[in-house]
Tab-separated table of C-alpha atoms in Angstrom:
chain	number	residue	atom	x	y	z
A	1112	UNK	CA	39.230	80.986	124.950
A	1113	UNK	CA	40.196	79.119	121.795
A	1114	UNK	CA	43.683	79.704	120.505
A	1115	UNK	CA	43.778	81.794	117.322
A	1116	UNK	CA	44.888	79.881	114.243
A	1117	UNK	CA	48.179	80.758	112.590
A	1118	UNK	CA	46.361	81.651	109.364
A	1119	UNK	CA	44.073	84.072	111.194
A	1120	UNK	CA	47.039	85.679	112.945
A	1121	UNK	CA	48.801	86.075	109.613
A	1122	UNK	CA	45.728	87.713	108.054
A	1123	UNK	CA	45.663	90.149	110.960
A	1124	UNK	CA	49.365	90.874	110.395
A	1125	UNK	CA	48.828	91.466	106.684
A	1126	UNK	CA	45.880	93.766	107.324
A	1127	UNK	CA	47.895	95.812	109.817
A	1128	UNK	CA	50.921	95.883	107.532
A	1129	UNK	CA	48.947	97.193	104.563
A	1130	UNK	CA	47.415	99.890	106.756
A	1131	UNK	CA	50.833	101.006	108.032
A	1132	UNK	CA	52.572	101.210	104.627
A	1133	UNK	CA	54.492	97.992	105.216
A	1134	UNK	CA	55.612	95.953	102.232
A	1135	UNK	CA	53.865	92.598	101.739
A	1136	UNK	CA	55.966	90.263	99.594
A	1137	UNK	CA	53.780	87.759	97.745
A	1138	UNK	CA	54.960	84.182	97.331
A	1139	UNK	CA	55.286	82.251	94.073
A	1140	UNK	CA	55.594	78.523	93.592
A	1141	UNK	CA	57.852	78.395	90.541
A	1142	UNK	CA	61.159	80.225	90.147
A	1143	UNK	CA	61.979	82.030	86.895
A	1144	UNK	CA	64.937	83.730	85.223
A	1145	UNK	CA	64.861	87.567	85.213
A	1146	UNK	CA	64.839	89.128	81.737
A	1147	UNK	CA	65.278	92.760	82.824
A	1148	UNK	CA	61.805	93.703	81.610
A	1149	UNK	CA	59.510	92.122	84.184
A	1150	UNK	CA	57.932	89.990	81.469
A	1151	UNK	CA	57.183	86.905	83.550
A	1152	UNK	CA	53.499	86.363	84.354
A	1153	UNK	CA	54.274	86.065	88.081
A	1154	UNK	CA	54.799	89.836	88.290
A	1155	UNK	CA	51.077	90.393	87.691
A	1156	UNK	CA	50.493	89.380	91.329
A	1157	UNK	CA	52.763	92.165	92.654
A	1158	UNK	CA	51.825	95.827	92.841
A	1159	UNK	CA	54.177	98.735	92.235
A	1160	UNK	CA	55.643	100.562	95.241
A	1161	UNK	CA	56.725	104.159	94.724
A	1162	UNK	CA	60.111	105.411	95.893
A	1163	UNK	CA	59.709	109.054	96.948
A	1164	UNK	CA	62.314	111.488	95.643
A	1165	UNK	CA	64.420	112.914	98.479
A	1166	UNK	CA	66.203	115.719	96.599
A	1167	UNK	CA	64.897	118.339	94.177
A	1168	UNK	CA	65.761	118.226	90.470
A	1169	UNK	CA	64.518	120.001	87.360
A	1170	UNK	CA	63.628	116.793	85.520
A	1171	UNK	CA	60.638	114.989	87.098
A	1172	UNK	CA	62.116	111.482	87.133
A	1173	UNK	CA	60.155	108.784	88.954
A	1174	UNK	CA	61.202	105.495	90.556
A	1175	UNK	CA	59.270	102.426	91.683
A	1176	UNK	CA	59.714	98.724	92.426
A	1177	UNK	CA	57.937	95.369	92.804
A	1178	UNK	CA	58.817	92.314	94.919
A	1179	UNK	CA	58.100	88.571	94.978
A	1180	UNK	CA	59.653	85.602	96.751
A	1181	UNK	CA	59.992	81.839	96.431
A	1182	UNK	CA	61.455	79.175	98.689
A	1183	UNK	CA	64.850	79.961	97.134
A	1184	UNK	CA	65.064	83.746	97.127
A	1185	UNK	CA	63.530	87.180	96.693
A	1186	UNK	CA	62.841	88.950	93.386
A	1187	UNK	CA	62.959	92.729	92.899
A	1188	UNK	CA	61.916	94.643	89.774
A	1189	UNK	CA	62.938	98.317	89.476
A	1190	UNK	CA	61.703	100.913	87.001
A	1191	UNK	CA	62.853	104.526	86.708
A	1192	UNK	CA	62.245	107.256	84.158
A	1193	UNK	CA	65.512	108.674	82.806
A	1194	UNK	CA	66.878	110.605	79.837
A	1195	UNK	CA	70.482	109.403	79.985
A	1196	UNK	CA	72.796	107.125	81.938
A	1197	UNK	CA	75.294	109.074	84.004
A	1198	UNK	CA	77.925	106.557	85.070
A	1199	UNK	CA	81.436	105.453	84.142
A	1200	UNK	CA	81.342	102.265	86.223
A	1201	UNK	CA	81.468	99.266	83.896
A	1202	UNK	CA	83.036	96.758	86.286
A	1203	UNK	CA	81.437	94.724	89.061
A	1204	UNK	CA	82.305	95.670	92.660
A	1205	UNK	CA	83.377	99.185	91.699
A	1206	UNK	CA	82.166	102.406	93.370
A	1207	UNK	CA	78.933	102.224	91.400
A	1208	UNK	CA	77.027	104.472	93.839
A	1209	UNK	CA	78.934	107.391	92.303
A	1210	UNK	CA	76.792	106.895	89.208
A	1211	UNK	CA	73.177	105.998	88.382
A	1212	UNK	CA	72.064	102.871	90.281
A	1213	UNK	CA	69.187	101.049	91.916
A	1214	UNK	CA	69.888	99.765	95.441
A	1215	UNK	CA	68.411	97.165	97.803
A	1216	UNK	CA	68.946	96.985	101.571
A	1217	UNK	CA	67.681	93.902	103.432
A	1218	UNK	CA	67.829	93.641	107.232
A	1219	UNK	CA	66.378	90.252	108.234
A	1220	UNK	CA	67.275	90.584	111.924
A	1221	UNK	CA	66.670	94.153	113.175
A	1222	UNK	CA	68.285	93.291	116.532
A	1223	UNK	CA	71.638	92.982	114.727
A	1224	UNK	CA	73.637	95.838	113.138
A	1225	UNK	CA	74.403	93.610	110.128
A	1226	UNK	CA	72.457	93.868	106.872
A	1227	UNK	CA	72.751	93.215	103.131
A	1228	UNK	CA	73.288	95.816	100.392
A	1229	UNK	CA	72.939	95.277	96.658
A	1230	UNK	CA	73.491	97.748	93.808
A	1231	UNK	CA	72.894	97.318	90.078
A	1232	UNK	CA	73.490	99.859	87.313
A	1233	UNK	CA	72.353	100.249	83.715
A	1234	UNK	CA	75.479	98.459	82.457
A	1235	UNK	CA	74.256	95.324	84.304
A	1236	UNK	CA	77.136	95.622	86.784
A	1237	UNK	CA	76.719	94.957	90.491
A	1238	UNK	CA	78.042	95.680	93.955
A	1239	UNK	CA	77.239	93.057	96.610
A	1240	UNK	CA	78.037	93.768	100.262
A	1241	UNK	CA	77.445	92.538	103.777
A	1242	UNK	CA	77.364	95.635	105.984
A	1243	UNK	CA	78.277	95.950	109.658
A	1244	UNK	CA	77.000	99.282	110.983
A	1245	UNK	CA	77.950	100.203	114.549
A	1246	UNK	CA	76.317	103.534	115.402
A	1247	UNK	CA	77.192	105.007	112.025
A	1248	UNK	CA	80.643	103.418	111.826
A	1249	UNK	CA	80.121	100.979	108.994
A	1250	UNK	CA	82.040	98.941	106.467
A	1251	UNK	CA	81.156	96.527	103.693
A	1252	UNK	CA	82.531	93.117	102.787
A	1253	UNK	CA	82.068	91.203	99.536
A	1254	UNK	CA	80.431	87.813	100.290
A	1255	UNK	CA	82.779	84.820	100.333
A	1256	UNK	CA	82.261	82.087	97.712
A	1257	UNK	CA	80.079	84.345	95.587
A	1258	UNK	CA	79.163	81.836	92.874
A	1259	UNK	CA	76.692	79.126	91.831
A	1260	UNK	CA	73.537	79.154	94.003
A	1261	UNK	CA	74.960	81.967	96.172
A	1262	UNK	CA	75.192	84.409	93.263
A	1263	UNK	CA	72.609	87.095	92.445
A	1264	UNK	CA	70.901	86.793	89.055
A	1265	UNK	CA	70.281	90.163	87.450
A	1266	UNK	CA	69.333	91.726	84.120
A	1267	UNK	CA	68.706	95.316	82.993
A	1268	UNK	CA	66.961	96.900	80.017
A	1269	UNK	CA	66.799	100.402	78.553
A	1270	UNK	CA	63.419	101.812	77.491
A	1271	UNK	CA	63.331	104.070	74.439
A	1272	UNK	CA	60.679	106.093	72.622
A	1273	UNK	CA	61.445	107.162	69.073
A	1274	UNK	CA	65.127	106.437	69.614
A	1275	UNK	CA	65.310	108.560	72.767
A	1276	UNK	CA	65.857	107.043	76.185
A	1277	UNK	CA	62.843	107.289	78.481
A	1278	UNK	CA	63.948	105.051	81.364
A	1279	UNK	CA	65.569	101.837	82.489
A	1280	UNK	CA	64.624	98.730	84.433
A	1281	UNK	CA	66.537	96.223	86.552
A	1282	UNK	CA	65.293	92.774	87.569
A	1283	UNK	CA	67.101	90.962	90.369
A	1284	UNK	CA	66.919	87.563	92.088
A	1285	UNK	CA	68.703	87.378	95.472
A	1286	UNK	CA	69.117	83.772	96.730
A	1287	UNK	CA	68.549	83.185	100.436
A	1288	UNK	CA	71.746	81.094	100.475
A	1289	UNK	CA	73.691	84.334	99.891
A	1290	UNK	CA	72.112	85.796	103.047
A	1291	UNK	CA	73.002	82.751	105.174
A	1292	UNK	CA	75.179	84.745	107.661
A	1293	UNK	CA	72.048	86.691	108.675
A	1294	UNK	CA	69.531	85.448	111.256
A	1295	UNK	CA	65.788	85.105	110.540
A	1296	UNK	CA	66.655	83.707	107.115
A	1297	UNK	CA	65.320	82.072	105.019
A	1298	UNK	CA	61.916	83.607	105.640
A	1299	UNK	CA	58.705	81.609	106.008
A	1300	UNK	CA	55.118	82.859	105.673
A	1301	UNK	CA	54.674	85.475	108.378
A	1302	UNK	CA	58.400	86.303	108.693
A	1303	UNK	CA	59.131	89.981	109.294
A	1304	UNK	CA	62.243	91.766	108.005
A	1305	UNK	CA	63.272	95.405	107.668
A	1306	UNK	CA	64.629	97.037	104.546
A	1307	UNK	CA	64.480	99.717	101.906
A	1308	UNK	CA	64.723	100.155	98.122
A	1309	UNK	CA	66.516	103.139	96.610
A	1310	UNK	CA	67.751	104.915	93.523
A	1311	UNK	CA	70.600	107.323	92.747
A	1312	UNK	CA	70.812	109.513	89.640
A	1313	UNK	CA	73.485	112.048	88.647
A	1314	UNK	CA	72.057	113.568	85.459
A	1315	UNK	CA	71.947	117.034	87.064
A	1316	UNK	CA	75.619	116.893	88.059
A	1317	UNK	CA	74.818	116.117	91.684
A	1318	UNK	CA	73.474	113.135	93.594
A	1319	UNK	CA	69.681	112.842	93.489
A	1320	UNK	CA	68.175	110.234	95.833
A	1321	UNK	CA	64.952	108.241	95.938
A	1322	UNK	CA	64.154	106.011	98.916
A	1323	UNK	CA	61.200	103.876	99.948
A	1324	UNK	CA	62.097	104.335	103.622
A	1325	UNK	CA	62.600	107.877	104.952
A	1326	UNK	CA	66.177	109.111	105.406
A	1327	UNK	CA	67.970	112.185	106.708
A	1328	UNK	CA	71.382	111.780	105.074
A	1329	UNK	CA	72.113	108.296	103.689
A	1330	UNK	CA	70.549	104.933	102.852
A	1331	UNK	CA	72.481	103.366	105.740
A	1332	UNK	CA	70.125	104.715	108.426
A	1333	UNK	CA	68.900	101.187	109.085
A	1334	UNK	CA	66.904	102.214	112.147
A	1335	UNK	CA	64.558	103.967	109.682
A	1336	UNK	CA	64.066	100.978	107.400
A	1337	UNK	CA	60.450	99.957	106.866
A	1338	UNK	CA	58.865	96.619	107.673
A	1339	UNK	CA	58.739	93.775	105.154
A	1340	UNK	CA	56.280	90.894	105.714
A	1341	UNK	CA	56.486	87.649	103.760
A	1342	UNK	CA	53.043	86.361	102.810
């Protein structure tokens, strides 16, 4: 029997992934600078992924995201309908999850209880953490030497209609150098990670959650994260 080619195996993986609601991250050859609006032509190659709403709320807000990757890092574009920004957190590395945010969780090596968390809010502020989660006992650490090519590039924009807010977007570039403590990184075509993409909103006076991967209580249920395949 002839050995199957790597390209054929990858096509089989992609086909299975698409059938099982796994995220396929498309590759791009040229890096670009996020503008907070998803204006770059490269985004045309990526489809929107919906983030289901976990909690009930009177206002029918929606949330979705796109992804791309290059040899240097992964891009994420968020979009959420919204009527106001409910947050007082205007400093980086604050408790931003107590206000409106988009969140990213990347788990390159599912055999390890360590993963990466990133939060960005409508004030263009961020929270960057490496998480160690031991059976629900978890803590987060800010990455060391967070600067230069190890620093996330991010930009947000507010959408308005007739002067009224109708939503906001966040565009993020996460360099693979920042994730260097994690195994199975940087990814190559065919690499498989786990992860999820989330949103929090407090316009109703309580926490309303959206999550791409299913959860019971919190976004830190990493055993429930979905599969991510790099094309």
